[in-house]
Amino acid sequence: MTTGVLLMTYGAPRDERDVPEYLARVRGGRAPSGELVAEIARRYRVIGGSPLVRITKAQAAALERELGESYRVRAAMRFSAPTVRDAVRDIAGDVEALVGVVLSPQWSDLLMSGYRRALEEAAAESKLPCRLTGAWHEQPLFVELVARLIREARGSLERPAILLTAHSIPRRVHDAEPGYVAQLRQTADLVARAAGLAADEWRFAFQSAGHTQEEWLRPDLVELFPELAAAGARSVLIVPIQFLADHLEVLYDLDVAARAQAEAAGLEYHRIAMPNDRPDLARALARVVGVGQRDWEASAMRVIAP
């Protein structure tokens, strides 16, 4: 049996001219304001454009090598090309089933159900059975990878304050689905323990909160910088536990905006390297796919069993 695997993530505009249409897709078809377009275009310009699509394609290639000849792996974006539909059409003639993996280890129905819908619609068009893997934030190889990146980054630093971060969400989303934030905090705990961090060496914080009138979860990491400096920290090490690749929320929100705030507070800014297409990430994703594949086959067997 040959299985198609889709590595699904948010996507990014092709270039600055694509920003208005990209933001409209992200906003469910609502046209963005000129001010929003200008600001987001500026951010992409500052980082030289997002490498997310390129990196996701490299992650897909690495995973296909790891899984072997019975799998076809493709990158699939939610809001840009190559779309989930594009990816399924590309491999539909070569596979007998599809497994979707969202490139966020934590799962939220409210925030991520669009991936499931896109996968199911594309699979139905190609008449293929499909399965989404769901949360994989406890996967041991993933946890150890992030822990190792922490150890590598802090090796030359003298007792840095360490902040494990995740993308903030509106308070209303948390109240409707508190289990998602529980997964984020559980990931942080597992990673910190695997990295050998003492309880007083790290804290959990949010980043990249939206600029809207509603309440977003806190503390934002930049709110902690003055407190950390006042407590005697000389440097801060940022550890994203939700992101697997360099993209806007890493390269701009952290490396530009948060760096400026850290330095203004008197802290040297440091960040772990992102997993990107490291072989260790491919091995972790292969385990995730394997679980999804076994679940799919077991489900199919239950359906046809007498």
PDB file of C-alpha atoms in Angstrom:
ATOM      1  CA  MET A   1       0.000   0.000   0.000  1.00  0.00           C
ATOM      2  CA  THR A   2       1.375   3.415  -0.970  1.00  0.00           C
ATOM      3  CA  THR A   3       0.334   6.259   1.298  1.00  0.00           C
ATOM      4  CA  GLY A   4       0.325   9.959   0.572  1.00  0.00           C
ATOM      5  CA  VAL A   5       1.390  12.255   3.398  1.00  0.00           C
ATOM      6  CA  LEU A   6       0.591  15.948   3.490  1.00  0.00           C
ATOM      7  CA  LEU A   7       2.623  18.257   5.730  1.00  0.00           C
ATOM      8  CA  MET A   8       0.146  21.066   6.266  1.00  0.00           C
ATOM      9  CA  THR A   9       0.902  24.548   7.502  1.00  0.00           C
ATOM     10  CA  TYR A  10      -0.272  28.145   7.183  1.00  0.00           C
ATOM     11  CA  GLY A  11       1.500  29.324   4.052  1.00  0.00           C
ATOM     12  CA  ALA A  12       2.951  32.698   3.073  1.00  0.00           C
ATOM     13  CA  PRO A  13       2.562  35.283   0.312  1.00  0.00           C
ATOM     14  CA  ARG A  14       4.657  34.699  -2.800  1.00  0.00           C
ATOM     15  CA  ASP A  15       5.959  38.257  -2.724  1.00  0.00           C
ATOM     16  CA  GLU A  16       4.936  41.742  -1.619  1.00  0.00           C
ATOM     17  CA  ARG A  17       2.356  42.040  -4.409  1.00  0.00           C
ATOM     18  CA  ASP A  18       0.594  38.912  -3.110  1.00  0.00           C
ATOM     19  CA  VAL A  19       0.148  40.270   0.433  1.00  0.00           C
ATOM     20  CA  PRO A  20      -3.389  41.758  -0.082  1.00  0.00           C
ATOM     21  CA  GLU A  21      -4.792  38.519  -1.561  1.00  0.00           C
ATOM     22  CA  TYR A  22      -2.987  36.393   0.985  1.00  0.00           C
ATOM     23  CA  LEU A  23      -4.410  38.396   3.889  1.00  0.00           C
ATOM     24  CA  ALA A  24      -7.876  38.201   2.358  1.00  0.00           C
ATOM     25  CA  ARG A  25      -7.596  34.392   2.283  1.00  0.00           C
ATOM     26  CA  VAL A  26      -6.435  34.341   5.900  1.00  0.00           C
ATOM     27  CA  ARG A  27      -9.388  36.582   6.836  1.00  0.00           C
ATOM     28  CA  GLY A  28     -11.971  34.338   5.206  1.00  0.00           C
ATOM     29  CA  GLY A  29     -12.393  36.516   2.140  1.00  0.00           C
ATOM     30  CA  ARG A  30     -12.635  39.853   3.958  1.00  0.00           C
ATOM     31  CA  ALA A  31     -10.457  42.490   2.328  1.00  0.00           C
ATOM     32  CA  PRO A  32      -7.729  43.825   4.650  1.00  0.00           C
ATOM     33  CA  SER A  33      -7.324  47.521   5.298  1.00  0.00           C
ATOM     34  CA  GLY A  34      -4.618  49.428   3.504  1.00  0.00           C
ATOM     35  CA  GLU A  35      -2.870  49.991   6.825  1.00  0.00           C
ATOM     36  CA  LEU A  36      -2.761  46.255   7.562  1.00  0.00           C
ATOM     37  CA  VAL A  37      -1.457  45.446   4.093  1.00  0.00           C
ATOM     38  CA  ALA A  38       1.265  48.079   4.403  1.00  0.00           C
ATOM     39  CA  GLU A  39       2.376  46.858   7.837  1.00  0.00           C
ATOM     40  CA  ILE A  40       2.459  43.162   6.938  1.00  0.00           C
ATOM     41  CA  ALA A  41       4.246  43.918   3.669  1.00  0.00           C
ATOM     42  CA  ARG A  42       6.808  45.926   5.642  1.00  0.00           C
ATOM     43  CA  ARG A  43       7.416  43.014   7.991  1.00  0.00           C
ATOM     44  CA  TYR A  44       7.951  40.581   5.137  1.00  0.00           C
ATOM     45  CA  ARG A  45      10.261  43.114   3.512  1.00  0.00           C
ATOM     46  CA  VAL A  46      12.323  43.403   6.703  1.00  0.00           C
ATOM     47  CA  ILE A  47      12.923  39.631   6.849  1.00  0.00           C
ATOM     48  CA  GLY A  48      13.512  39.344   3.108  1.00  0.00           C
ATOM     49  CA  GLY A  49      10.337  37.349   2.485  1.00  0.00           C
ATOM     50  CA  SER A  50       9.105  34.241   4.260  1.00  0.00           C
ATOM     51  CA  PRO A  51      11.060  31.006   3.740  1.00  0.00           C
ATOM     52  CA  LEU A  52       8.166  28.912   5.090  1.00  0.00           C
ATOM     53  CA  VAL A  53       7.019  27.286   1.846  1.00  0.00           C
ATOM     54  CA  ARG A  54      10.583  26.443   0.822  1.00  0.00           C
ATOM     55  CA  ILE A  55      11.346  24.975   4.241  1.00  0.00           C
ATOM     56  CA  THR A  56       8.127  22.930   4.319  1.00  0.00           C
ATOM     57  CA  LYS A  57       9.000  21.441   0.934  1.00  0.00           C
ATOM     58  CA  ALA A  58      12.418  20.528   2.333  1.00  0.00           C
ATOM     59  CA  GLN A  59      10.741  18.971   5.389  1.00  0.00           C
ATOM     60  CA  ALA A  60       8.510  16.934   3.068  1.00  0.00           C
ATOM     61  CA  ALA A  61      11.499  15.705   1.077  1.00  0.00           C
ATOM     62  CA  ALA A  62      13.341  14.742   4.274  1.00  0.00           C
ATOM     63  CA  LEU A  63      10.287  12.892   5.589  1.00  0.00           C
ATOM     64  CA  GLU A  64       9.818  10.999   2.317  1.00  0.00           C
ATOM     65  CA  ARG A  65      13.437   9.813   2.536  1.00  0.00           C
ATOM     66  CA  GLU A  66      12.862   8.755   6.122  1.00  0.00           C
ATOM     67  CA  LEU A  67       9.608   6.880   5.403  1.00  0.00           C
ATOM     68  CA  GLY A  68      10.808   5.061   2.303  1.00  0.00           C
ATOM     69  CA  GLU A  69       9.366   3.989  -1.009  1.00  0.00           C
ATOM     70  CA  SER A  70       5.823   3.216   0.230  1.00  0.00           C
ATOM     71  CA  TYR A  71       5.119   6.896   0.865  1.00  0.00           C
ATOM     72  CA  ARG A  72       4.750  10.088  -1.161  1.00  0.00           C
ATOM     73  CA  VAL A  73       5.106  13.253   0.922  1.00  0.00           C
ATOM     74  CA  ARG A  74       4.107  16.766  -0.120  1.00  0.00           C
ATOM     75  CA  ALA A  75       3.972  20.225   1.439  1.00  0.00           C
ATOM     76  CA  ALA A  76       0.425  21.618   1.578  1.00  0.00           C
ATOM     77  CA  MET A  77      -0.471  25.185   2.540  1.00  0.00           C
ATOM     78  CA  ARG A  78      -3.753  26.376   3.984  1.00  0.00           C
ATOM     79  CA  PHE A  79      -3.655  29.920   2.582  1.00  0.00           C
ATOM     80  CA  SER A  80      -1.129  29.881  -0.259  1.00  0.00           C
ATOM     81  CA  ALA A  81       0.285  27.649  -2.969  1.00  0.00           C
ATOM     82  CA  PRO A  82       0.871  24.763  -3.021  1.00  0.00           C
ATOM     83  CA  THR A  83      -2.570  24.261  -1.492  1.00  0.00           C
ATOM     84  CA  VAL A  84      -3.875  21.074   0.088  1.00  0.00           C
ATOM     85  CA  ARG A  85      -5.873  20.471  -3.096  1.00  0.00           C
ATOM     86  CA  ASP A  86      -2.757  21.025  -5.215  1.00  0.00           C
ATOM     87  CA  ALA A  87      -0.800  18.505  -3.149  1.00  0.00           C
ATOM     88  CA  VAL A  88      -3.510  15.830  -3.264  1.00  0.00           C
ATOM     89  CA  ARG A  89      -3.954  16.203  -7.021  1.00  0.00           C
ATOM     90  CA  ASP A  90      -0.189  15.886  -7.432  1.00  0.00           C
ATOM     91  CA  ILE A  91      -0.010  12.454  -5.812  1.00  0.00           C
ATOM     92  CA  ALA A  92      -3.564  11.098  -6.203  1.00  0.00           C
ATOM     93  CA  GLY A  93      -2.627   8.725  -9.009  1.00  0.00           C
ATOM     94  CA  ASP A  94       0.219   7.179  -7.023  1.00  0.00           C
ATOM     95  CA  VAL A  95      -1.335   6.562  -3.591  1.00  0.00           C
ATOM     96  CA  GLU A  96      -4.161   4.583  -2.046  1.00  0.00           C
ATOM     97  CA  ALA A  97      -4.761   6.654   1.093  1.00  0.00           C
ATOM     98  CA  LEU A  98      -3.813   9.994   2.640  1.00  0.00           C
ATOM     99  CA  VAL A  99      -2.457  10.947   6.055  1.00  0.00           C
ATOM    100  CA  GLY A 100      -2.456  14.621   6.983  1.00  0.00           C
ATOM    101  CA  VAL A 101      -0.037  16.070   9.547  1.00  0.00           C
ATOM    102  CA  VAL A 102      -0.500  19.645  10.714  1.00  0.00           C
ATOM    103  CA  LEU A 103       2.903  21.170  11.419  1.00  0.00           C
ATOM    104  CA  SER A 104       1.861  22.326  14.854  1.00  0.00           C
ATOM    105  CA  PRO A 105       2.421  19.635  17.493  1.00  0.00           C
ATOM    106  CA  GLN A 106      -0.598  20.832  19.462  1.00  0.00           C
ATOM    107  CA  TRP A 107      -4.164  20.530  18.139  1.00  0.00           C
ATOM    108  CA  SER A 108      -7.140  22.882  18.409  1.00  0.00           C
ATOM    109  CA  ASP A 109     -10.476  22.157  16.730  1.00  0.00           C
ATOM    110  CA  LEU A 110     -11.379  25.836  16.798  1.00  0.00           C
ATOM    111  CA  LEU A 111      -8.117  27.036  15.277  1.00  0.00           C
ATOM    112  CA  MET A 112      -7.198  24.147  12.995  1.00  0.00           C
ATOM    113  CA  SER A 113     -10.380  22.482  11.754  1.00  0.00           C
ATOM    114  CA  GLY A 114      -9.813  24.258   8.429  1.00  0.00           C
ATOM    115  CA  TYR A 115      -6.965  21.829   7.759  1.00  0.00           C
ATOM    116  CA  ARG A 116      -9.302  18.877   8.260  1.00  0.00           C
ATOM    117  CA  ARG A 117     -11.927  20.344   5.960  1.00  0.00           C
ATOM    118  CA  ALA A 118      -9.366  21.080   3.259  1.00  0.00           C
ATOM    119  CA  LEU A 119      -7.957  17.549   3.493  1.00  0.00           C
ATOM    120  CA  GLU A 120     -11.368  15.878   3.450  1.00  0.00           C
ATOM    121  CA  GLU A 121     -12.590  17.943   0.498  1.00  0.00           C
ATOM    122  CA  ALA A 122      -9.451  17.294  -1.548  1.00  0.00           C
ATOM    123  CA  ALA A 123      -9.496  13.586  -0.661  1.00  0.00           C
ATOM    124  CA  ALA A 124     -13.162  13.299  -1.659  1.00  0.00           C
ATOM    125  CA  GLU A 125     -12.427  14.866  -5.049  1.00  0.00           C
ATOM    126  CA  SER A 126      -9.754  12.239  -5.644  1.00  0.00           C
ATOM    127  CA  LYS A 127     -11.844   9.448  -4.073  1.00  0.00           C
ATOM    128  CA  LEU A 128      -9.173   8.617  -1.496  1.00  0.00           C
ATOM    129  CA  PRO A 129      -9.617   7.684   2.173  1.00  0.00           C
ATOM    130  CA  CYS A 130      -7.878  10.110   4.516  1.00  0.00           C
ATOM    131  CA  ARG A 131      -6.941  10.565   8.141  1.00  0.00           C
ATOM    132  CA  LEU A 132      -5.599  13.499  10.148  1.00  0.00           C
ATOM    133  CA  THR A 133      -3.092  12.690  12.879  1.00  0.00           C
ATOM    134  CA  GLY A 134      -4.175  15.291  15.450  1.00  0.00           C
ATOM    135  CA  ALA A 135      -1.974  16.374  18.358  1.00  0.00           C
ATOM    136  CA  TRP A 136       1.554  14.992  18.639  1.00  0.00           C
ATOM    137  CA  HIS A 137       3.062  17.349  21.235  1.00  0.00           C
ATOM    138  CA  GLU A 138       4.157  14.463  23.468  1.00  0.00           C
ATOM    139  CA  GLN A 139       6.118  12.686  20.713  1.00  0.00           C
ATOM    140  CA  PRO A 140       9.426  11.810  22.419  1.00  0.00           C
ATOM    141  CA  LEU A 141      11.683  12.499  19.422  1.00  0.00           C
ATOM    142  CA  PHE A 142      10.119  15.939  18.957  1.00  0.00           C
ATOM    143  CA  VAL A 143      10.497  16.760  22.659  1.00  0.00           C
ATOM    144  CA  GLU A 144      14.126  15.628  22.669  1.00  0.00           C
ATOM    145  CA  LEU A 145      14.883  17.626  19.498  1.00  0.00           C
ATOM    146  CA  VAL A 146      13.716  20.892  21.065  1.00  0.00           C
ATOM    147  CA  ALA A 147      15.514  20.024  24.302  1.00  0.00           C
ATOM    148  CA  ARG A 148      18.731  19.443  22.366  1.00  0.00           C
ATOM    149  CA  LEU A 149      18.343  22.792  20.581  1.00  0.00           C
ATOM    150  CA  ILE A 150      18.063  24.434  24.008  1.00  0.00           C
ATOM    151  CA  ARG A 151      21.207  22.730  25.245  1.00  0.00           C
ATOM    152  CA  GLU A 152      23.081  23.786  22.102  1.00  0.00           C
ATOM    153  CA  ALA A 153      21.945  27.406  22.370  1.00  0.00           C
ATOM    154  CA  ARG A 154      22.601  27.886  26.085  1.00  0.00           C
ATOM    155  CA  GLY A 155      26.023  26.254  26.050  1.00  0.00           C
ATOM    156  CA  SER A 156      27.906  29.528  25.610  1.00  0.00           C
ATOM    157  CA  LEU A 157      25.536  31.651  27.721  1.00  0.00           C
ATOM    158  CA  GLU A 158      25.917  32.398  31.423  1.00  0.00           C
ATOM    159  CA  ARG A 159      22.631  31.462  33.112  1.00  0.00           C
ATOM    160  CA  PRO A 160      20.251  33.038  30.602  1.00  0.00           C
ATOM    161  CA  ALA A 161      16.617  33.578  31.445  1.00  0.00           C
ATOM    162  CA  ILE A 162      14.789  31.043  29.274  1.00  0.00           C
ATOM    163  CA  LEU A 163      11.313  31.721  27.881  1.00  0.00           C
ATOM    164  CA  LEU A 164       9.380  28.921  26.216  1.00  0.00           C
ATOM    165  CA  THR A 165       6.845  30.601  23.937  1.00  0.00           C
ATOM    166  CA  ALA A 166       3.700  29.832  21.961  1.00  0.00           C
ATOM    167  CA  HIS A 167       1.445  31.953  19.769  1.00  0.00           C
ATOM    168  CA  SER A 168      -1.135  33.792  21.861  1.00  0.00           C
ATOM    169  CA  ILE A 169      -4.837  33.256  21.204  1.00  0.00           C
ATOM    170  CA  PRO A 170      -7.930  35.306  22.059  1.00  0.00           C
ATOM    171  CA  ARG A 171      -9.321  34.718  25.537  1.00  0.00           C
ATOM    172  CA  ARG A 172     -12.636  33.593  24.014  1.00  0.00           C
ATOM    173  CA  VAL A 173     -10.867  30.741  22.173  1.00  0.00           C
ATOM    174  CA  HIS A 174      -9.173  29.610  25.377  1.00  0.00           C
ATOM    175  CA  ASP A 175     -12.443  29.725  27.290  1.00  0.00           C
ATOM    176  CA  ALA A 176     -14.134  27.580  24.634  1.00  0.00           C
ATOM    177  CA  GLU A 177     -11.241  25.130  24.314  1.00  0.00           C
ATOM    178  CA  PRO A 178      -8.923  25.271  27.347  1.00  0.00           C
ATOM    179  CA  GLY A 179      -7.372  21.932  26.468  1.00  0.00           C
ATOM    180  CA  TYR A 180      -5.331  23.540  23.694  1.00  0.00           C
ATOM    181  CA  VAL A 181      -3.415  25.800  26.061  1.00  0.00           C
ATOM    182  CA  ALA A 182      -3.035  22.820  28.382  1.00  0.00           C
ATOM    183  CA  GLN A 183      -1.234  21.052  25.511  1.00  0.00           C
ATOM    184  CA  LEU A 184       1.049  24.067  25.036  1.00  0.00           C
ATOM    185  CA  ARG A 185       1.965  24.115  28.713  1.00  0.00           C
ATOM    186  CA  GLN A 186       2.443  20.357  28.768  1.00  0.00           C
ATOM    187  CA  THR A 187       4.837  20.670  25.814  1.00  0.00           C
ATOM    188  CA  ALA A 188       6.787  23.337  27.688  1.00  0.00           C
ATOM    189  CA  ASP A 189       7.014  21.138  30.787  1.00  0.00           C
ATOM    190  CA  LEU A 190       8.161  18.094  28.809  1.00  0.00           C
ATOM    191  CA  VAL A 191      10.774  20.069  26.879  1.00  0.00           C
ATOM    192  CA  ALA A 192      12.110  21.821  29.982  1.00  0.00           C
ATOM    193  CA  ARG A 193      12.427  18.515  31.803  1.00  0.00           C
ATOM    194  CA  ALA A 194      14.166  16.868  28.845  1.00  0.00           C
ATOM    195  CA  ALA A 195      16.590  19.816  28.608  1.00  0.00           C
ATOM    196  CA  GLY A 196      17.434  19.509  32.300  1.00  0.00           C
ATOM    197  CA  LEU A 197      16.107  22.957  33.195  1.00  0.00           C
ATOM    198  CA  ALA A 198      15.489  23.732  36.842  1.00  0.00           C
ATOM    199  CA  ALA A 199      12.115  25.241  37.721  1.00  0.00           C
ATOM    200  CA  ASP A 200      13.642  28.673  38.329  1.00  0.00           C
ATOM    201  CA  GLU A 201      15.501  28.717  34.993  1.00  0.00           C
ATOM    202  CA  TRP A 202      12.523  29.019  32.651  1.00  0.00           C
ATOM    203  CA  ARG A 203       9.055  30.473  32.230  1.00  0.00           C
ATOM    204  CA  PHE A 204       6.218  30.026  29.756  1.00  0.00           C
ATOM    205  CA  ALA A 205       5.008  33.046  27.795  1.00  0.00           C
ATOM    206  CA  PHE A 206       2.963  33.961  24.750  1.00  0.00           C
ATOM    207  CA  GLN A 207       3.998  35.826  21.628  1.00  0.00           C
ATOM    208  CA  SER A 208       2.541  37.313  18.434  1.00  0.00           C
ATOM    209  CA  ALA A 209      -0.780  38.452  19.946  1.00  0.00           C
ATOM    210  CA  GLY A 210      -3.123  40.032  17.408  1.00  0.00           C
ATOM    211  CA  HIS A 211      -3.740  43.765  17.402  1.00  0.00           C
ATOM    212  CA  THR A 212      -7.485  43.610  18.037  1.00  0.00           C
ATOM    213  CA  GLN A 213      -9.847  45.005  20.646  1.00  0.00           C
ATOM    214  CA  GLU A 214     -10.469  41.627  22.293  1.00  0.00           C
ATOM    215  CA  GLU A 215      -8.346  40.200  25.097  1.00  0.00           C
ATOM    216  CA  TRP A 216      -5.453  37.910  24.175  1.00  0.00           C
ATOM    217  CA  LEU A 217      -3.714  35.491  26.525  1.00  0.00           C
ATOM    218  CA  ARG A 218      -0.781  36.779  28.554  1.00  0.00           C
ATOM    219  CA  PRO A 219       1.910  37.198  29.681  1.00  0.00           C
ATOM    220  CA  ASP A 220       3.435  38.328  26.430  1.00  0.00           C
ATOM    221  CA  LEU A 221       7.135  37.563  26.455  1.00  0.00           C
ATOM    222  CA  VAL A 222       8.126  41.218  26.064  1.00  0.00           C
ATOM    223  CA  GLU A 223       6.225  42.078  29.253  1.00  0.00           C
ATOM    224  CA  LEU A 224       8.630  39.828  31.155  1.00  0.00           C
ATOM    225  CA  PHE A 225      11.857  41.421  29.925  1.00  0.00           C
ATOM    226  CA  PRO A 226      12.043  44.290  32.471  1.00  0.00           C
ATOM    227  CA  GLU A 227      11.255  41.876  35.306  1.00  0.00           C
ATOM    228  CA  LEU A 228      13.960  39.446  34.186  1.00  0.00           C
ATOM    229  CA  ALA A 229      16.524  42.233  33.900  1.00  0.00           C
ATOM    230  CA  ALA A 230      15.580  43.586  37.333  1.00  0.00           C
ATOM    231  CA  ALA A 231      16.130  40.101  38.774  1.00  0.00           C
ATOM    232  CA  GLY A 232      19.707  40.133  37.462  1.00  0.00           C
ATOM    233  CA  ALA A 233      19.448  38.312  34.131  1.00  0.00           C
ATOM    234  CA  ARG A 234      21.904  39.501  31.503  1.00  0.00           C
ATOM    235  CA  SER A 235      20.488  37.577  28.561  1.00  0.00           C
ATOM    236  CA  VAL A 236      17.289  35.873  27.434  1.00  0.00           C
ATOM    237  CA  LEU A 237      16.953  32.694  25.373  1.00  0.00           C
ATOM    238  CA  ILE A 238      13.693  32.302  23.445  1.00  0.00           C
ATOM    239  CA  VAL A 239      12.394  28.793  22.756  1.00  0.00           C
ATOM    240  CA  PRO A 240       9.359  28.507  20.451  1.00  0.00           C
ATOM    241  CA  ILE A 241       7.628  25.214  21.309  1.00  0.00           C
ATOM    242  CA  GLN A 242       4.890  25.417  18.684  1.00  0.00           C
ATOM    243  CA  PHE A 243       6.762  26.435  15.529  1.00  0.00           C
ATOM    244  CA  LEU A 244       8.869  24.039  13.461  1.00  0.00           C
ATOM    245  CA  ALA A 245      10.307  26.413  10.873  1.00  0.00           C
ATOM    246  CA  ASP A 246      11.610  29.911  10.337  1.00  0.00           C
ATOM    247  CA  HIS A 247       8.725  32.183   9.284  1.00  0.00           C
ATOM    248  CA  LEU A 248       7.234  35.589  10.033  1.00  0.00           C
ATOM    249  CA  GLU A 249       6.357  34.915  13.687  1.00  0.00           C
ATOM    250  CA  VAL A 250       9.942  33.805  14.308  1.00  0.00           C
ATOM    251  CA  LEU A 251      12.004  36.002  12.010  1.00  0.00           C
ATOM    252  CA  TYR A 252      10.063  39.219  12.652  1.00  0.00           C
ATOM    253  CA  ASP A 253       7.971  38.881  15.829  1.00  0.00           C
ATOM    254  CA  LEU A 254      10.879  37.377  17.760  1.00  0.00           C
ATOM    255  CA  ASP A 255      14.128  38.267  15.996  1.00  0.00           C
ATOM    256  CA  VAL A 256      13.175  41.863  15.182  1.00  0.00           C
ATOM    257  CA  ALA A 257      10.392  43.102  17.473  1.00  0.00           C
ATOM    258  CA  ALA A 258      11.137  41.050  20.599  1.00  0.00           C
ATOM    259  CA  ARG A 259      14.889  41.508  20.173  1.00  0.00           C
ATOM    260  CA  ALA A 260      14.440  45.302  20.227  1.00  0.00           C
ATOM    261  CA  GLN A 261      12.365  45.076  23.418  1.00  0.00           C
ATOM    262  CA  ALA A 262      14.882  42.765  25.088  1.00  0.00           C
ATOM    263  CA  GLU A 263      17.795  45.031  24.273  1.00  0.00           C
ATOM    264  CA  ALA A 264      15.834  48.068  25.473  1.00  0.00           C
ATOM    265  CA  ALA A 265      15.455  46.263  28.806  1.00  0.00           C
ATOM    266  CA  GLY A 266      19.208  45.624  28.954  1.00  0.00           C
ATOM    267  CA  LEU A 267      19.125  41.957  27.927  1.00  0.00           C
ATOM    268  CA  GLU A 268      21.131  40.210  25.259  1.00  0.00           C
ATOM    269  CA  TYR A 269      18.712  38.438  22.926  1.00  0.00           C
ATOM    270  CA  HIS A 270      19.169  34.797  21.853  1.00  0.00           C
ATOM    271  CA  ARG A 271      16.880  32.226  20.230  1.00  0.00           C
ATOM    272  CA  ILE A 272      17.233  28.516  19.606  1.00  0.00           C
ATOM    273  CA  ALA A 273      17.620  27.348  16.010  1.00  0.00           C
ATOM    274  CA  MET A 274      14.359  26.150  14.488  1.00  0.00           C
ATOM    275  CA  PRO A 275      13.988  22.459  13.568  1.00  0.00           C
ATOM    276  CA  ASN A 276      13.434  23.277   9.867  1.00  0.00           C
ATOM    277  CA  ASP A 277      14.526  20.232   7.816  1.00  0.00           C
ATOM    278  CA  ARG A 278      16.793  18.602  10.405  1.00  0.00           C
ATOM    279  CA  PRO A 279      16.862  14.802  10.141  1.00  0.00           C
ATOM    280  CA  ASP A 280      15.722  14.545  13.771  1.00  0.00           C
ATOM    281  CA  LEU A 281      12.465  16.294  12.880  1.00  0.00           C
ATOM    282  CA  ALA A 282      11.944  13.937   9.948  1.00  0.00           C
ATOM    283  CA  ARG A 283      12.371  10.995  12.300  1.00  0.00           C
ATOM    284  CA  ALA A 284       9.822  12.449  14.725  1.00  0.00           C
ATOM    285  CA  LEU A 285       7.340  13.112  11.926  1.00  0.00           C
ATOM    286  CA  ALA A 286       7.849   9.566  10.630  1.00  0.00           C
ATOM    287  CA  ARG A 287       6.698   8.253  14.011  1.00  0.00           C
ATOM    288  CA  VAL A 288       3.673  10.569  13.878  1.00  0.00           C
ATOM    289  CA  VAL A 289       2.788   9.344  10.384  1.00  0.00           C
ATOM    290  CA  GLY A 290       3.281   5.735  11.453  1.00  0.00           C
ATOM    291  CA  VAL A 291       0.757   6.136  14.264  1.00  0.00           C
ATOM    292  CA  GLY A 292      -1.702   7.742  11.865  1.00  0.00           C
ATOM    293  CA  GLN A 293      -1.174   4.966   9.334  1.00  0.00           C
ATOM    294  CA  ARG A 294      -1.714   2.223  11.903  1.00  0.00           C
ATOM    295  CA  ASP A 295      -4.866   3.944  13.185  1.00  0.00           C
ATOM    296  CA  TRP A 296      -6.192   4.242   9.624  1.00  0.00           C
ATOM    297  CA  GLU A 297      -5.513   0.593   8.837  1.00  0.00           C
ATOM    298  CA  ALA A 298      -7.086  -0.520  12.110  1.00  0.00           C
ATOM    299  CA  SER A 299     -10.145   1.604  11.392  1.00  0.00           C
ATOM    300  CA  ALA A 300     -10.448   0.156   7.884  1.00  0.00           C
ATOM    301  CA  MET A 301     -10.129  -3.373   9.291  1.00  0.00           C
ATOM    302  CA  ARG A 302     -12.890  -2.700  11.807  1.00  0.00           C
ATOM    303  CA  VAL A 303     -15.152  -1.471   9.038  1.00  0.00           C
ATOM    304  CA  ILE A 304     -14.740  -4.595   6.877  1.00  0.00           C
ATOM    305  CA  ALA A 305     -14.559  -7.132   9.720  1.00  0.00           C
ATOM    306  CA  PRO A 306     -17.612  -9.418   9.982  1.00  0.00           C
TER     307      PRO A 306
END
